[in-house]
Amino acid sequence: MQKKFIVIAILLLCLGGASAFAQESIEALGFSLDVVWLFIGAILVFIMQAGFALVETGLTRAKNATNITMKNVMDFCFGAIVYWMVGWGFMYGKDALGGLIGTDQFFNGPMAITVENAGFYKSWFFQVVFAATAATIVSGAMAERTQFKSYLIYTCFISALIYPISGHWVWNPDGWLAGLGFHDFAGSTVVHSVGGWAALMGAIVLGPRIGKYVKTGDGKVSVKAFPGHNIPYAALGVLLLFFGWFGFNGASTGMATVGEGGIWSGLAIARVSVATCLAAAGGAAGALVFSWLWFKKPDASMTLNGLLAGLVGITAPCAVVSPGAAVLIGLIAGVLVVLSVEFIDKVLKIDDPVGAISVHGVCGVFGTLAVGIWGNAPDDGILGLLHGGKFNQLGIQLIGIVAVGAWVLVTSLILFLVIKAIFGLRVSPKDELMGLDLSEHKSEAYTGFQIFSNM
């Protein structure tokens, strides 16, 4: 009898050990899946850099194609270095001054890789591609007339200072906007509006391209269009951005495993991806139909920007809205981007060659507000106006929009004015007319082909 008890005790001990081992194995597997998912998401977002390069190249003139390609390559390279040096620390370091700025983790990266510090590597790699996105948005609005060296200077400041500090407010758990309950799931404000507001200031300080706005004899101003030289390039770029956006939004869950459930878990990946897809489709459809009615022809560039507008608009609310709301958000963003492009170009007389201010700035604001209108995630404390939340969430979203907008407008204005005074911001009229490929790089994108320029 005593032997039986001993055998049973040994079996129970073995089963308990096996159970503990199995639990540890499951946790390790879950962590590994989370790392792999963030890594895949980061690669998808990195592909968007190629998408931005193709969109900007296609929507501008052939004589500047090399310059634009160089900008979109080098803003990531320089941006990655400065984000590692100080940007990450400002954004995710230990909070100071009541949720305003991070104060440590500069030049970070532990040499000994353990389970405890592996989180830094997976998070940094995912976040650096977001920083690059915010910086490269500015390139499109300032295309065809910016000195290359000045572009490199301001893109470093955006990645190292402007983007990380406002990002700290929202995405650092101790940030002051995060404490208010401001919700921006993947970056309609944190990434896209930051790029859009900086693009607005850059375009204003820089001024329009030569021949864009010409005074006529009757005192009016004639607005001249400079059509993009390669719409297939632009379309391919938009499709690459569309593809990468599933990582941009989908991997913002932060994990592939279920975790505790809710919007910040692997359970949300499918929902986020569906919303992203439907909003993009709605944006393209909305811009196509609206531009067709307005211009009497289906406008290709407006339709492509409409697709991007739908993506930007859904980036903040993608985890907290229904599929039907995602379609509606996309449709509204598609119409909004057409109206915004025309207003900024024809009324404000601000020269934005690719519509970056409208796509990322205006639609980034709209997407952030959409959380407070259509948001429906009561378990996560988010209820929009149409789901019984009254104006609570909408008011919080508006506070975040104004705060981030003010920060970026002021800091980027100072930055561009300082660069203009010290280094010069704009190329000479002669160089601009020649094209920045030859004047800035002594290299043509289409060697052996005759380039016909419309200014």
Short mmCIF file of C-alpha atoms in Angstrom, two decimals:
data_model
loop_
_atom_site.label_atom_id
_atom_site.label_comp_id
_atom_site.label_asym_id
_atom_site.label_seq_id
_atom_site.Cartn_x
_atom_site.Cartn_y
_atom_site.Cartn_z
CA MET A 1 0.00 0.00 0.00
CA GLN A 2 2.83 2.32 0.89
CA LYS A 3 4.47 1.62 -2.46
CA LYS A 4 1.26 2.64 -4.26
CA PHE A 5 1.24 5.98 -2.48
CA ILE A 6 4.88 6.53 -3.42
CA VAL A 7 4.19 5.71 -7.08
CA ILE A 8 1.15 8.01 -7.15
CA ALA A 9 3.16 10.82 -5.53
CA ILE A 10 5.93 10.45 -8.12
CA LEU A 11 3.40 10.47 -10.98
CA LEU A 12 1.71 13.61 -9.63
CA LEU A 13 5.08 15.28 -9.24
CA CYS A 14 6.01 14.41 -12.81
CA LEU A 15 2.65 15.64 -14.13
CA GLY A 16 3.02 18.88 -12.20
CA GLY A 17 6.50 19.40 -13.61
CA ALA A 18 5.31 18.59 -17.12
CA SER A 19 2.42 21.02 -16.73
CA ALA A 20 4.76 23.80 -15.59
CA PHE A 21 7.13 23.03 -18.45
CA ALA A 22 4.24 23.06 -20.92
CA GLN A 23 3.06 26.42 -19.57
CA GLU A 24 6.53 27.90 -19.94
CA SER A 25 6.79 26.49 -23.47
CA ILE A 26 3.43 28.00 -24.43
CA GLU A 27 4.47 31.40 -23.05
CA ALA A 28 7.79 31.22 -24.91
CA LEU A 29 6.01 30.24 -28.12
CA GLY A 30 3.55 33.11 -27.69
CA PHE A 31 6.40 35.60 -27.21
CA SER A 32 8.14 34.23 -30.30
CA LEU A 33 4.96 34.58 -32.37
CA ASP A 34 4.58 38.18 -31.19
CA VAL A 35 8.17 38.94 -32.20
CA VAL A 36 7.72 37.35 -35.63
CA TRP A 37 4.45 39.20 -36.24
CA LEU A 38 5.98 42.58 -35.37
CA PHE A 39 8.97 41.75 -37.56
CA ILE A 40 6.70 40.89 -40.52
CA GLY A 41 4.67 44.04 -39.87
CA ALA A 42 7.81 46.18 -39.84
CA ILE A 43 8.91 44.70 -43.18
CA LEU A 44 5.50 45.48 -44.67
CA VAL A 45 5.73 49.07 -43.45
CA PHE A 46 9.28 49.33 -44.78
CA ILE A 47 7.97 48.39 -48.24
CA MET A 48 5.83 51.52 -48.02
CA GLN A 49 9.03 53.56 -48.40
CA ALA A 50 9.27 52.25 -51.97
CA GLY A 51 5.60 53.08 -52.43
CA PHE A 52 6.13 56.69 -51.37
CA ALA A 53 9.10 56.99 -53.73
CA LEU A 54 7.07 55.72 -56.70
CA VAL A 55 4.01 57.85 -55.92
CA GLU A 56 6.05 61.02 -55.60
CA THR A 57 8.14 60.24 -58.68
CA GLY A 58 5.11 59.43 -60.80
CA LEU A 59 3.13 62.53 -59.80
CA THR A 60 5.98 64.95 -60.53
CA ARG A 61 8.03 65.79 -63.61
CA ALA A 62 10.65 63.56 -65.20
CA LYS A 63 13.50 66.02 -64.71
CA ASN A 64 13.30 65.53 -60.92
CA ALA A 65 12.93 61.74 -60.71
CA THR A 66 16.46 60.99 -59.48
CA ASN A 67 16.24 63.68 -56.82
CA ILE A 68 12.97 62.33 -55.49
CA THR A 69 14.30 58.78 -55.43
CA MET A 70 17.37 59.90 -53.51
CA LYS A 71 15.26 61.76 -50.95
CA ASN A 72 13.06 58.75 -50.26
CA VAL A 73 16.07 56.48 -49.85
CA MET A 74 18.11 58.78 -47.67
CA ASP A 75 15.37 60.05 -45.37
CA PHE A 76 15.01 56.51 -44.06
CA CYS A 77 18.76 55.97 -43.73
CA PHE A 78 19.44 59.22 -41.87
CA GLY A 79 16.16 58.96 -39.98
CA ALA A 80 16.94 55.46 -38.69
CA ILE A 81 20.27 56.62 -37.25
CA VAL A 82 18.91 59.68 -35.45
CA TYR A 83 15.84 57.80 -34.23
CA TRP A 84 18.14 55.21 -32.65
CA MET A 85 20.36 57.95 -31.20
CA VAL A 86 17.70 60.13 -29.55
CA GLY A 87 14.26 59.72 -31.15
CA TRP A 88 13.41 56.44 -29.44
CA GLY A 89 14.42 57.86 -26.05
CA PHE A 90 12.27 60.97 -26.47
CA MET A 91 9.32 58.79 -27.52
CA TYR A 92 9.51 55.72 -25.27
CA GLY A 93 11.98 56.68 -22.58
CA LYS A 94 11.07 57.26 -18.94
CA ASP A 95 8.48 60.01 -18.78
CA ALA A 96 9.20 63.47 -17.42
CA LEU A 97 7.35 66.77 -17.12
CA GLY A 98 3.92 65.27 -16.76
CA GLY A 99 3.76 63.16 -19.90
CA LEU A 100 5.59 65.53 -22.26
CA ILE A 101 8.89 63.81 -23.10
CA GLY A 102 11.01 60.71 -22.55
CA THR A 103 14.34 61.12 -20.77
CA ASP A 104 16.35 57.91 -21.14
CA GLN A 105 17.12 54.99 -23.50
CA PHE A 106 19.23 57.20 -25.79
CA PHE A 107 21.76 55.35 -27.97
CA ASN A 108 20.04 52.22 -26.68
CA GLY A 109 20.52 48.55 -27.49
CA PRO A 110 21.73 45.96 -24.96
CA MET A 111 24.42 43.65 -26.31
CA ALA A 112 23.32 40.59 -24.33
CA ILE A 113 20.00 39.48 -25.82
CA THR A 114 17.69 37.98 -23.21
CA VAL A 115 13.94 37.53 -22.93
CA GLU A 116 13.85 40.67 -20.77
CA ASN A 117 15.57 43.01 -23.25
CA ALA A 118 14.53 41.38 -26.54
CA GLY A 119 11.41 43.53 -26.34
CA PHE A 120 13.49 46.62 -27.15
CA TYR A 121 14.70 45.19 -30.44
CA LYS A 122 11.31 44.04 -31.69
CA SER A 123 9.68 47.33 -30.71
CA TRP A 124 12.44 49.59 -32.03
CA PHE A 125 12.48 47.92 -35.44
CA PHE A 126 8.73 48.31 -35.77
CA GLN A 127 8.75 51.93 -34.61
CA VAL A 128 11.61 53.17 -36.77
CA VAL A 129 9.69 52.48 -39.97
CA PHE A 130 6.84 54.60 -38.62
CA ALA A 131 9.25 57.46 -37.97
CA ALA A 132 10.49 57.18 -41.55
CA THR A 133 6.91 57.39 -42.83
CA ALA A 134 6.26 60.66 -40.98
CA ALA A 135 9.43 62.20 -42.42
CA THR A 136 8.95 61.11 -46.02
CA ILE A 137 5.42 62.57 -46.21
CA VAL A 138 6.97 66.05 -46.18
CA SER A 139 9.02 65.29 -49.27
CA GLY A 140 6.01 65.26 -51.62
CA ALA A 141 4.73 68.71 -50.67
CA MET A 142 8.19 70.25 -51.12
CA ALA A 143 9.11 68.36 -54.28
CA GLU A 144 10.89 69.82 -57.31
CA ARG A 145 12.39 72.91 -55.64
CA THR A 146 14.13 71.94 -52.38
CA GLN A 147 17.88 71.75 -51.90
CA PHE A 148 18.94 68.18 -51.22
CA LYS A 149 21.22 69.05 -48.30
CA SER A 150 18.44 71.05 -46.64
CA TYR A 151 16.06 68.15 -47.09
CA LEU A 152 18.45 65.85 -45.23
CA ILE A 153 18.76 68.35 -42.38
CA TYR A 154 15.04 68.77 -41.77
CA THR A 155 14.24 65.09 -42.17
CA CYS A 156 16.73 64.35 -39.37
CA PHE A 157 15.04 66.84 -37.06
CA ILE A 158 11.59 65.42 -37.80
CA SER A 159 12.73 61.85 -37.02
CA ALA A 160 14.81 62.82 -34.00
CA LEU A 161 12.67 65.46 -32.31
CA ILE A 162 9.33 66.57 -33.76
CA TYR A 163 7.75 63.17 -34.39
CA PRO A 164 9.05 61.39 -31.25
CA ILE A 165 7.92 64.06 -28.77
CA SER A 166 4.33 64.24 -29.98
CA GLY A 167 4.43 60.46 -30.34
CA HIS A 168 5.37 60.24 -26.64
CA TRP A 169 2.18 62.08 -25.74
CA VAL A 170 0.02 59.44 -27.43
CA TRP A 171 1.84 56.11 -27.62
CA ASN A 172 3.92 56.15 -24.45
CA PRO A 173 1.61 54.80 -21.69
CA ASP A 174 2.67 57.74 -19.51
CA GLY A 175 2.03 60.37 -22.20
CA TRP A 176 -0.43 63.11 -21.25
CA LEU A 177 -2.77 62.47 -24.20
CA ALA A 178 -2.72 58.74 -23.48
CA GLY A 179 -3.77 59.59 -19.95
CA LEU A 180 -6.75 61.55 -21.25
CA GLY A 181 -7.93 58.54 -23.28
CA PHE A 182 -6.93 59.86 -26.70
CA HIS A 183 -7.09 56.98 -29.17
CA ASP A 184 -4.96 56.73 -32.30
CA PHE A 185 -4.52 53.03 -32.99
CA ALA A 186 -1.90 53.17 -35.76
CA GLY A 187 -1.17 56.83 -36.44
CA SER A 188 -3.71 59.02 -38.25
CA THR A 189 -2.43 61.82 -36.01
CA VAL A 190 0.84 60.48 -34.60
CA VAL A 191 2.29 59.69 -38.04
CA HIS A 192 0.18 61.12 -40.85
CA SER A 193 -1.00 64.43 -39.43
CA VAL A 194 2.50 65.11 -38.13
CA GLY A 195 3.83 64.65 -41.66
CA GLY A 196 0.93 66.64 -43.10
CA TRP A 197 1.33 69.64 -40.78
CA ALA A 198 5.09 69.72 -41.38
CA ALA A 199 4.46 69.47 -45.13
CA LEU A 200 2.10 72.46 -44.92
CA MET A 201 4.70 74.62 -43.21
CA GLY A 202 7.42 73.48 -45.59
CA ALA A 203 5.36 74.29 -48.67
CA ILE A 204 4.46 77.74 -47.31
CA VAL A 205 8.03 78.69 -46.38
CA LEU A 206 9.40 77.27 -49.62
CA GLY A 207 6.87 78.91 -51.93
CA PRO A 208 5.35 77.56 -55.17
CA ARG A 209 7.21 76.19 -58.16
CA ILE A 210 8.11 78.65 -60.90
CA GLY A 211 5.14 79.20 -63.21
CA LYS A 212 2.60 77.56 -60.89
CA TYR A 213 0.70 80.74 -60.07
CA VAL A 214 0.86 83.53 -62.64
CA LYS A 215 -0.87 86.90 -62.47
CA THR A 216 -2.92 87.71 -65.54
CA GLY A 217 -3.64 91.11 -67.07
CA ASP A 218 -6.94 91.49 -65.23
CA GLY A 219 -5.25 91.12 -61.83
CA LYS A 220 -6.37 87.52 -61.28
CA VAL A 221 -4.06 84.60 -60.65
CA SER A 222 -3.92 81.76 -63.14
CA VAL A 223 -3.24 78.32 -61.67
CA LYS A 224 -1.20 76.05 -63.92
CA ALA A 225 -1.22 72.29 -63.54
CA PHE A 226 2.05 70.37 -63.76
CA PRO A 227 0.89 66.82 -64.60
CA GLY A 228 2.87 63.88 -63.26
CA HIS A 229 5.07 62.21 -65.84
CA ASN A 230 4.30 58.58 -64.99
CA ILE A 231 0.86 57.60 -63.65
CA PRO A 232 1.70 53.85 -63.79
CA TYR A 233 4.57 54.55 -61.36
CA ALA A 234 2.14 56.37 -59.09
CA ALA A 235 -0.39 53.53 -59.30
CA LEU A 236 2.26 50.93 -58.48
CA GLY A 237 3.38 53.05 -55.55
CA VAL A 238 -0.17 53.32 -54.23
CA LEU A 239 -0.61 49.56 -54.47
CA LEU A 240 2.64 49.02 -52.56
CA LEU A 241 1.39 51.43 -49.90
CA PHE A 242 -1.93 49.58 -49.77
CA PHE A 243 -0.05 46.31 -49.31
CA GLY A 244 2.22 47.73 -46.62
CA TRP A 245 -0.70 49.28 -44.76
CA PHE A 246 -1.84 45.83 -43.60
CA GLY A 247 1.38 45.77 -41.58
CA PHE A 248 1.04 49.42 -40.61
CA ASN A 249 -2.39 48.84 -39.06
CA GLY A 250 -2.44 45.08 -38.51
CA ALA A 251 0.83 44.81 -36.61
CA SER A 252 -0.08 47.78 -34.41
CA THR A 253 -1.96 45.24 -32.29
CA GLY A 254 1.50 44.66 -30.84
CA MET A 255 1.07 40.90 -30.70
CA ALA A 256 -0.09 37.90 -32.68
CA THR A 257 -1.31 35.94 -29.67
CA VAL A 258 -4.65 36.41 -27.92
CA GLY A 259 -3.24 37.94 -24.75
CA GLU A 260 -5.99 39.48 -22.65
CA GLY A 261 -8.21 40.08 -25.67
CA GLY A 262 -9.58 43.43 -26.79
CA ILE A 263 -8.20 45.74 -29.46
CA TRP A 264 -4.59 45.32 -28.33
CA SER A 265 -4.29 41.61 -29.08
CA GLY A 266 -3.97 39.11 -31.88
CA LEU A 267 -7.76 38.81 -31.92
CA ALA A 268 -7.95 42.28 -33.47
CA ILE A 269 -5.69 41.57 -36.46
CA ALA A 270 -8.48 40.26 -38.70
CA ARG A 271 -10.87 43.03 -37.75
CA VAL A 272 -8.21 45.70 -38.33
CA SER A 273 -7.28 44.22 -41.70
CA VAL A 274 -10.90 44.07 -42.88
CA ALA A 275 -11.48 47.69 -41.87
CA THR A 276 -8.26 48.74 -43.61
CA CYS A 277 -9.22 46.98 -46.84
CA LEU A 278 -12.77 48.34 -46.93
CA ALA A 279 -11.79 51.92 -46.13
CA ALA A 280 -9.17 51.94 -48.89
CA ALA A 281 -11.71 50.62 -51.37
CA GLY A 282 -14.24 53.19 -50.20
CA GLY A 283 -11.70 55.99 -50.52
CA ALA A 284 -10.83 55.09 -54.10
CA ALA A 285 -14.50 54.71 -55.04
CA GLY A 286 -15.48 57.98 -53.38
CA ALA A 287 -12.71 59.97 -55.05
CA LEU A 288 -13.37 58.36 -58.45
CA VAL A 289 -17.11 59.11 -58.50
CA PHE A 290 -16.77 62.60 -57.03
CA SER A 291 -13.96 63.65 -59.38
CA TRP A 292 -15.86 62.15 -62.31
CA LEU A 293 -18.89 64.28 -61.47
CA TRP A 294 -16.79 67.40 -60.86
CA PHE A 295 -14.24 67.20 -63.69
CA LYS A 296 -16.48 65.26 -66.12
CA LYS A 297 -13.74 62.62 -66.41
CA PRO A 298 -12.53 59.94 -63.97
CA ASP A 299 -9.30 61.51 -62.69
CA ALA A 300 -6.49 58.98 -62.15
CA SER A 301 -4.36 60.97 -59.70
CA MET A 302 -7.39 61.94 -57.60
CA THR A 303 -8.55 58.32 -57.49
CA LEU A 304 -5.13 57.13 -56.35
CA ASN A 305 -5.00 59.81 -53.68
CA GLY A 306 -8.53 58.82 -52.68
CA LEU A 307 -7.37 55.29 -51.96
CA LEU A 308 -4.56 56.67 -49.78
CA ALA A 309 -7.01 59.04 -48.11
CA GLY A 310 -9.19 56.09 -47.12
CA LEU A 311 -6.17 54.34 -45.64
CA VAL A 312 -5.09 57.41 -43.67
CA GLY A 313 -8.65 57.96 -42.47
CA ILE A 314 -9.01 54.42 -41.10
CA THR A 315 -5.59 54.28 -39.44
CA ALA A 316 -6.77 55.72 -36.11
CA PRO A 317 -10.17 53.97 -35.81
CA CYS A 318 -9.43 50.66 -37.57
CA ALA A 319 -9.70 48.57 -34.38
CA VAL A 320 -12.82 50.21 -32.97
CA VAL A 321 -15.22 50.55 -35.92
CA SER A 322 -17.47 48.12 -37.79
CA PRO A 323 -16.91 47.13 -41.44
CA GLY A 324 -19.83 49.33 -42.48
CA ALA A 325 -18.36 52.32 -40.69
CA ALA A 326 -15.00 51.62 -42.36
CA VAL A 327 -16.59 51.83 -45.80
CA LEU A 328 -18.29 55.10 -44.86
CA ILE A 329 -15.08 56.57 -43.44
CA GLY A 330 -13.29 55.65 -46.67
CA LEU A 331 -15.99 57.18 -48.87
CA ILE A 332 -15.95 60.45 -46.93
CA ALA A 333 -12.14 60.58 -46.98
CA GLY A 334 -12.16 60.01 -50.76
CA VAL A 335 -14.48 62.98 -51.32
CA LEU A 336 -12.67 65.07 -48.72
CA VAL A 337 -9.28 64.66 -50.37
CA VAL A 338 -10.58 65.93 -53.73
CA LEU A 339 -12.14 68.99 -52.09
CA SER A 340 -9.00 69.62 -50.03
CA VAL A 341 -6.59 69.34 -52.98
CA GLU A 342 -8.67 71.82 -54.98
CA PHE A 343 -9.04 74.22 -52.05
CA ILE A 344 -5.35 74.22 -51.11
CA ASP A 345 -4.27 74.63 -54.74
CA LYS A 346 -6.89 77.00 -56.14
CA VAL A 347 -7.94 79.04 -53.10
CA LEU A 348 -5.00 79.05 -50.66
CA LYS A 349 -2.48 78.99 -53.53
CA ILE A 350 -0.19 76.57 -51.69
CA ASP A 351 1.78 74.40 -54.10
CA ASP A 352 1.67 70.74 -53.07
CA PRO A 353 2.76 68.67 -56.10
CA VAL A 354 1.43 65.32 -54.86
CA GLY A 355 -1.41 66.30 -52.51
CA ALA A 356 0.46 65.21 -49.38
CA ILE A 357 -1.10 67.89 -47.16
CA SER A 358 -4.61 66.80 -48.14
CA VAL A 359 -4.01 63.05 -47.99
CA HIS A 360 -2.04 62.92 -44.75
CA GLY A 361 -2.86 66.16 -42.95
CA VAL A 362 -6.55 66.72 -43.67
CA CYS A 363 -7.54 63.06 -43.79
CA GLY A 364 -5.37 62.32 -40.76
CA VAL A 365 -7.44 64.84 -38.82
CA PHE A 366 -10.67 63.32 -40.16
CA GLY A 367 -9.56 59.79 -39.24
CA THR A 368 -8.75 60.88 -35.71
CA LEU A 369 -12.17 62.48 -35.34
CA ALA A 370 -13.76 59.32 -36.75
CA VAL A 371 -12.84 57.52 -33.52
CA GLY A 372 -15.06 59.93 -31.62
CA ILE A 373 -17.91 59.52 -34.12
CA TRP A 374 -18.05 55.84 -35.11
CA GLY A 375 -15.94 54.24 -32.36
CA ASN A 376 -17.68 51.25 -30.77
CA ALA A 377 -15.41 49.36 -28.39
CA PRO A 378 -17.07 49.62 -24.97
CA ASP A 379 -14.81 46.97 -23.42
CA ASP A 380 -11.86 49.25 -24.17
CA GLY A 381 -13.61 52.41 -23.03
CA ILE A 382 -14.18 53.87 -26.50
CA LEU A 383 -17.67 54.94 -27.52
CA GLY A 384 -18.23 57.42 -30.31
CA LEU A 385 -21.00 59.95 -30.75
CA LEU A 386 -23.15 57.55 -32.78
CA HIS A 387 -22.88 54.78 -30.18
CA GLY A 388 -23.93 56.56 -27.02
CA GLY A 389 -20.61 58.12 -26.13
CA LYS A 390 -21.94 61.65 -26.54
CA PHE A 391 -19.12 64.16 -27.08
CA ASN A 392 -16.70 62.66 -24.54
CA GLN A 393 -14.41 60.74 -26.90
CA LEU A 394 -14.89 63.27 -29.70
CA GLY A 395 -13.77 66.07 -27.40
CA ILE A 396 -10.68 64.14 -26.33
CA GLN A 397 -9.82 63.44 -29.97
CA LEU A 398 -10.16 67.13 -30.79
CA ILE A 399 -7.82 68.08 -27.94
CA GLY A 400 -5.20 65.69 -29.32
CA ILE A 401 -5.56 67.01 -32.87
CA VAL A 402 -5.12 70.63 -31.76
CA ALA A 403 -2.21 69.86 -29.43
CA VAL A 404 -0.22 67.80 -31.94
CA GLY A 405 -1.06 70.21 -34.76
CA ALA A 406 0.13 73.22 -32.76
CA TRP A 407 3.35 71.43 -31.76
CA VAL A 408 4.22 70.42 -35.32
CA LEU A 409 3.22 73.71 -36.96
CA VAL A 410 5.32 75.80 -34.58
CA THR A 411 8.40 73.56 -34.45
CA SER A 412 8.48 72.84 -38.18
CA LEU A 413 8.01 76.54 -39.02
CA ILE A 414 10.98 77.42 -36.80
CA LEU A 415 12.99 74.57 -38.32
CA PHE A 416 12.34 75.60 -41.93
CA LEU A 417 13.02 79.28 -41.24
CA VAL A 418 16.33 78.48 -39.51
CA ILE A 419 17.42 76.18 -42.35
CA LYS A 420 16.41 78.82 -44.89
CA ALA A 421 18.44 81.49 -43.08
CA ILE A 422 21.58 79.42 -42.51
CA PHE A 423 21.81 76.94 -45.39
CA GLY A 424 19.18 78.00 -47.89
CA LEU A 425 16.06 75.95 -48.49
CA ARG A 426 15.26 76.44 -52.15
CA VAL A 427 17.35 75.86 -55.27
CA SER A 428 18.02 78.73 -57.66
CA PRO A 429 15.51 79.50 -60.44
CA LYS A 430 18.05 78.29 -63.00
CA ASP A 431 18.50 74.96 -61.22
CA GLU A 432 14.75 74.53 -60.76
CA LEU A 433 14.08 75.05 -64.46
CA MET A 434 16.93 72.72 -65.40
CA GLY A 435 15.62 70.06 -63.08
CA LEU A 436 17.05 68.82 -59.80
CA ASP A 437 18.39 65.61 -61.33
CA LEU A 438 21.11 67.53 -63.14
CA SER A 439 21.49 70.54 -60.86
CA GLU A 440 21.62 68.62 -57.56
CA HIS A 441 22.96 65.20 -58.59
CA LYS A 442 24.45 65.52 -62.09
CA SER A 443 22.51 62.42 -62.98
CA GLU A 444 19.49 61.90 -65.21
CA ALA A 445 16.83 59.33 -64.40
CA TYR A 446 16.16 58.68 -68.08
CA THR A 447 19.55 58.88 -69.75
CA GLY A 448 19.27 58.64 -73.51
CA PHE A 449 15.68 59.86 -73.61
CA GLN A 450 14.62 63.37 -74.50
CA ILE A 451 12.73 64.96 -71.61
CA PHE A 452 10.01 67.42 -72.62
CA SER A 453 9.35 69.75 -69.71
CA ASN A 454 6.28 71.95 -69.17
CA MET A 455 8.41 74.43 -67.20
#
